[in-house]
CSV table of C-alpha atoms and ligand atoms in Angstrom, one decimal:
chain,number,residue,atom,x,y,z
H,1337,MET,CA,13.0,22.1,-10.9
H,1338,SER,CA,13.2,18.4,-10.0
H,1339,THR,CA,10.8,15.8,-11.2
H,1340,LEU,CA,9.6,13.0,-9.1
H,1341,LYS,CA,9.2,9.8,-11.1
H,1342,ILE,CA,6.9,7.0,-9.9
H,1343,TYR,CA,7.4,3.7,-11.7
H,1344,GLY,CA,4.7,1.1,-11.7
H,1345,VAL,CA,1.2,0.6,-13.1
H,1346,ALA,CA,-1.6,1.7,-10.7
H,1347,ARG,CA,-2.9,-1.9,-10.4
H,1348,SER,CA,0.4,-2.9,-8.7
H,1349,ARG,CA,1.6,-1.8,-5.3
H,1350,ALA,CA,2.5,1.4,-7.0
H,1351,PHE,CA,-1.1,2.3,-6.2
H,1352,ARG,CA,0.1,3.0,-2.6
H,1353,THR,CA,2.7,5.5,-3.8
H,1354,LEU,CA,0.4,7.2,-6.3
H,1355,TRP,CA,-2.1,7.6,-3.5
H,1356,ALA,CA,0.6,9.1,-1.3
H,1357,ALA,CA,1.7,11.5,-4.0
H,1358,GLY,CA,-1.9,12.6,-4.4
H,1359,GLU,CA,-2.4,13.2,-0.6
H,1360,LEU,CA,0.8,15.3,-0.7
H,1361,GLY,CA,-0.3,17.3,-3.8
H,1362,LEU,CA,3.0,16.4,-5.5
H,1363,ALA,CA,3.7,16.9,-9.2
H,1364,TYR,CA,5.2,13.7,-10.6
H,1365,GLU,CA,5.8,11.8,-13.8
H,1366,HIS,CA,4.1,8.5,-13.8
H,1367,VAL,CA,6.0,5.7,-15.6
H,1368,PRO,CA,3.5,2.9,-15.9
H,1369,VAL,CA,5.9,-0.1,-15.9
H,1370,ASP,CA,3.7,-3.1,-16.2
H,1371,PHE,CA,4.8,-6.2,-14.2
H,1372,ALA,CA,2.2,-8.3,-16.1
H,1373,LYS,CA,4.0,-7.6,-19.4
H,1374,GLY,CA,7.4,-8.5,-18.0
H,1375,GLU,CA,8.5,-4.9,-17.9
H,1376,THR,CA,9.9,-5.2,-14.4
H,1377,ARG,CA,12.4,-7.8,-15.6
H,1378,THR,CA,14.1,-5.9,-18.5
H,1379,PRO,CA,17.8,-5.0,-18.1
H,1380,ARG,CA,16.7,-1.3,-18.1
H,1381,PHE,CA,14.3,-1.8,-15.2
H,1382,LEU,CA,16.6,-4.1,-13.3
H,1383,ALA,CA,19.2,-1.3,-13.4
H,1384,LEU,CA,16.6,0.8,-11.5
H,1385,ASN,CA,15.6,-1.9,-9.0
H,1386,PRO,CA,17.6,-5.2,-9.1
H,1387,SER,CA,14.7,-6.8,-7.2
H,1388,GLY,CA,12.6,-6.3,-10.3
H,1389,HIS,CA,9.6,-4.9,-8.4
H,1390,VAL,CA,7.5,-1.8,-8.6
H,1391,PRO,CA,7.0,0.8,-7.1
H,1392,VAL,CA,10.3,2.6,-7.5
H,1393,ILE,CA,10.7,6.4,-7.2
H,1394,GLU,CA,13.4,8.6,-8.6
H,1395,GLU,CA,14.1,12.2,-7.8
H,1396,ASP,CA,17.3,14.2,-8.3
H,1397,GLY,CA,19.3,11.0,-8.7
H,1398,PHE,CA,17.9,9.5,-5.5
H,1399,ARG,CA,16.2,6.2,-6.1
H,1400,LEU,CA,14.1,4.2,-3.7
H,1401,SER,CA,12.1,1.0,-3.8
H,1402,GLU,CA,9.7,-0.7,-1.3
H,1403,SER,CA,6.2,0.8,-1.1
H,1404,MET,CA,6.2,1.4,2.6
H,1405,ALA,CA,9.6,3.0,2.7
H,1406,ILE,CA,8.8,5.2,-0.3
H,1407,ASN,CA,5.6,6.5,1.4
H,1408,LEU,CA,7.3,7.1,4.7
H,1409,TYR,CA,10.0,9.0,2.9
H,1410,LEU,CA,7.6,11.1,0.8
H,1411,ALA,CA,5.4,11.9,3.7
H,1412,LYS,CA,8.4,12.9,5.9
H,1413,ARG,CA,9.9,15.0,3.1
H,1414,TYR,CA,6.8,16.7,1.9
H,1415,GLY,CA,4.1,16.2,4.5
H,1416,SER,CA,4.6,19.4,6.4
H,1417,GLY,CA,2.4,19.2,9.5
H,1418,GLY,CA,-0.1,16.8,8.1
H,1419,LEU,CA,0.5,13.4,6.8
H,1420,TYR,CA,3.7,12.7,8.7
H,1421,PRO,CA,3.6,12.3,12.5
H,1422,GLN,CA,5.1,15.1,14.5
H,1423,SER,CA,6.6,13.3,17.5
H,1424,LEU,CA,9.3,10.6,17.6
H,1425,GLU,CA,6.8,8.3,19.3
H,1426,GLU,CA,4.1,8.8,16.6
H,1427,GLU,CA,6.7,8.4,13.9
H,1428,ALA,CA,7.7,5.1,15.4
H,1429,ARG,CA,4.0,4.1,15.5
H,1430,ALA,CA,3.8,4.8,11.7
H,1431,TRP,CA,6.7,2.5,11.2
H,1432,GLN,CA,5.1,-0.1,13.5
H,1433,TRP,CA,1.9,-0.1,11.5
H,1434,SER,CA,3.7,-0.2,8.2
H,1435,PHE,CA,5.9,-3.1,9.1
H,1436,TRP,CA,3.0,-4.8,10.8
H,1437,GLY,CA,0.9,-4.5,7.6
H,1438,MET,CA,3.6,-5.9,5.5
H,1439,THR,CA,4.3,-8.9,7.7
H,1440,GLU,CA,1.0,-9.7,9.4
H,1441,ILE,CA,-1.5,-8.7,6.8
H,1442,GLU,CA,0.0,-8.7,3.3
H,1443,PRO,CA,1.1,-12.3,3.0
H,1444,PRO,CA,-2.3,-14.0,3.8
H,1445,LEU,CA,-4.2,-11.2,2.0
H,1446,LEU,CA,-2.1,-11.7,-1.2
H,1447,SER,CA,-2.6,-15.4,-1.0
H,1448,ALA,CA,-6.4,-14.9,-0.8
H,1449,LEU,CA,-6.3,-12.5,-3.7
H,1450,ARG,CA,-4.2,-14.8,-5.8
H,1451,HIS,CA,-6.4,-17.8,-5.2
H,1452,ARG,CA,-9.6,-15.9,-5.8
H,1453,VAL,CA,-8.7,-13.4,-8.5
H,1454,VAL,CA,-5.2,-13.2,-9.8
H,1455,LEU,CA,-4.3,-16.8,-10.8
H,1456,PRO,CA,-5.8,-18.4,-13.9
H,1457,GLU,CA,-9.0,-20.3,-12.7
H,1458,GLU,CA,-7.4,-23.7,-13.1
H,1459,LYS,CA,-4.6,-22.8,-10.7
H,1460,ARG,CA,-6.8,-21.3,-8.0
H,1461,ASP,CA,-7.2,-23.3,-4.8
H,1462,PRO,CA,-10.3,-22.5,-2.8
H,1463,LYS,CA,-8.8,-24.2,0.2
H,1464,ALA,CA,-5.7,-22.0,0.1
H,1465,ALA,CA,-7.9,-19.0,-0.2
H,1466,ALA,CA,-10.0,-20.1,2.8
H,1467,GLU,CA,-6.9,-20.8,4.9
H,1468,ALA,CA,-5.5,-17.3,4.0
H,1469,GLU,CA,-8.8,-15.7,5.0
H,1470,ALA,CA,-8.8,-17.6,8.3
H,1471,ALA,CA,-5.2,-16.5,9.0
H,1472,LEU,CA,-6.2,-12.9,8.6
H,1473,GLN,CA,-8.8,-13.1,11.3
H,1474,ALA,CA,-6.4,-12.6,14.2
H,1475,PRO,CA,-4.5,-9.6,12.8
H,1476,LEU,CA,-7.8,-8.0,11.6
H,1477,LYS,CA,-9.1,-8.3,15.2
H,1478,VAL,CA,-5.9,-6.6,16.4
H,1479,LEU,CA,-6.6,-3.7,14.0
H,1480,ASP,CA,-10.2,-3.5,15.0
H,1481,GLY,CA,-9.1,-3.3,18.7
H,1482,ALA,CA,-6.5,-0.6,17.9
H,1483,LEU,CA,-9.3,1.5,16.4
H,1484,ALA,CA,-11.4,1.5,19.6
H,1485,GLY,CA,-12.0,5.1,20.6
H,1486,ARG,CA,-10.1,6.6,17.7
H,1487,SER,CA,-10.9,7.3,14.1
H,1488,HIS,CA,-7.4,6.7,12.8
H,1489,LEU,CA,-4.4,4.6,13.8
H,1490,LEU,CA,-2.5,7.5,15.5
H,1491,GLY,CA,-5.5,9.3,16.9
H,1492,ASP,CA,-8.0,11.6,15.2
H,1493,ARG,CA,-6.3,12.5,12.0
H,1494,PHE,CA,-5.3,10.6,8.8
H,1495,THR,CA,-1.5,10.0,8.6
H,1496,VAL,CA,0.9,7.9,6.6
H,1497,ALA,CA,0.3,5.1,9.0
H,1498,ASP,CA,-3.3,4.9,7.8
H,1499,LEU,CA,-2.3,5.4,4.2
H,1500,ASN,CA,0.2,2.5,4.3
H,1501,LEU,CA,-2.0,0.0,6.1
H,1502,ALA,CA,-5.1,0.9,4.1
H,1503,GLY,CA,-3.0,0.8,0.9
H,1504,ILE,CA,-2.3,-2.9,1.7
H,1505,LEU,CA,-5.8,-3.6,2.8
H,1506,ALA,CA,-7.2,-2.2,-0.4
H,1507,TRP,CA,-6.9,-5.8,-1.6
H,1508,ALA,CA,-9.5,-6.9,1.0
H,1509,ARG,CA,-12.5,-6.2,-1.2
H,1510,PRO,CA,-11.2,-7.8,-4.4
H,1511,ALA,CA,-10.0,-10.8,-2.3
H,1512,GLY,CA,-13.5,-11.2,-0.9
H,1513,ILE,CA,-12.4,-10.8,2.7
H,1514,ASP,CA,-15.4,-10.4,4.9
H,1515,LEU,CA,-14.9,-7.6,7.4
H,1516,ALA,CA,-18.4,-7.7,8.9
H,1517,ALA,CA,-17.0,-9.0,12.3
H,1518,MET,CA,-14.6,-6.1,12.5
H,1519,PRO,CA,-16.9,-3.0,12.2
H,1520,ARG,CA,-14.3,-0.5,13.3
H,1521,ALA,CA,-11.7,-1.8,10.8
H,1522,ALA,CA,-14.3,-1.9,8.1
H,1523,ALA,CA,-15.4,1.7,8.7
H,1524,TRP,CA,-11.8,2.9,8.9
H,1525,LEU,CA,-10.8,1.2,5.7
H,1526,LYS,CA,-13.8,2.5,3.8
H,1527,ASN,CA,-13.1,6.0,5.1
H,1528,CYS,CA,-9.4,5.8,4.0
H,1529,LEU,CA,-10.2,4.4,0.6
H,1530,GLU,CA,-12.8,7.0,-0.1
H,1531,ARG,CA,-10.4,9.9,0.3
H,1532,PRO,CA,-10.1,11.9,-2.9
H,1533,ALA,CA,-6.5,11.0,-3.4
H,1534,ALA,CA,-7.2,7.3,-3.0
H,1535,ARG,CA,-10.1,7.5,-5.5
H,1536,ALA,CA,-7.8,9.3,-7.9
H,1537,ALA,CA,-5.1,6.6,-7.7
H,1538,ARG,CA,-7.8,3.9,-8.1
H,1539,ALA,CA,-9.1,5.7,-11.2
H,1540,LEU,CA,-5.6,5.2,-12.7
H,1541,GLN,CA,-6.2,1.4,-12.5
H,1542,ARG,CA,-8.9,1.6,-15.1
P,121,LIG,N1,7.8,-5.4,-0.9
P,121,LIG,C1,7.6,-4.7,-2.2
P,121,LIG,C2,6.9,-5.7,-3.2
P,121,LIG,C3,6.9,-5.1,-4.6
P,121,LIG,C4,6.3,-6.1,-5.6
P,121,LIG,O1,6.4,-7.3,-5.4
P,121,LIG,N2,5.7,-5.6,-6.6
P,121,LIG,C5,5.1,-6.4,-7.7
P,121,LIG,C6,3.9,-5.7,-8.3
P,121,LIG,S1,2.6,-5.4,-7.1
P,121,LIG,C7,6.1,-6.5,-8.8
P,121,LIG,O2,6.8,-5.6,-9.2
P,121,LIG,N3,6.1,-7.7,-9.4
P,121,LIG,C8,6.9,-7.9,-10.7
P,121,LIG,C9,8.0,-8.8,-10.6
P,121,LIG,O3,8.3,-9.3,-9.5
P,121,LIG,O4,8.6,-9.0,-11.6
P,121,LIG,C10,6.9,-3.4,-2.1
P,121,LIG,O5,6.1,-3.3,-1.1
P,121,LIG,O6,7.2,-2.5,-2.8
């Protein structure tokens, strides 16, 4: 029997993969490699992922990095009928939202998070945080518009497209991003993050 290994502490982007594994009901071994302790830069870890980043998964000698790619792979491999889209077009939409999240949402969101929470107080720049929040308004409006008349990104059911994008936007609350002007996006995000598997992955952060 193969064992899926998930590398990365839950308060890293590995949260996204721990959430996916929970949605899929997968048995896995969690290896809580902690970036904050420099554990992503040891020769041993760099042999797993030369980029020095978590998450990484390993299964039967197959190794994969990049949170979005990992989740798409796991959902396609194990999400029979549910989490992974059924048609080629829906599959492409899941890729679209995943790439969109990483390029349009993650950079400004991470900047806001860094300047409001992550960096030591003396290094935080409120202006940079405000600029990042301002830069998020346009893509968040796009998301809000995409959710008109549908409860989820691909229609009426939760898929890996929702998981990947909500996994990125999970930083919105700690980063102090106000979603009041985007009620559909706010409701969708709340709904996604309250799923039992998301809550279980969040519990690993404590
Ligand atoms: N694009 C990558 C980014 C991964 C990444 O930057 N992970 C951070 C933790 S959230 C990390 O491992 N940082 C440690 C380091 O760079 O040494 C993904 O989505 O998986």
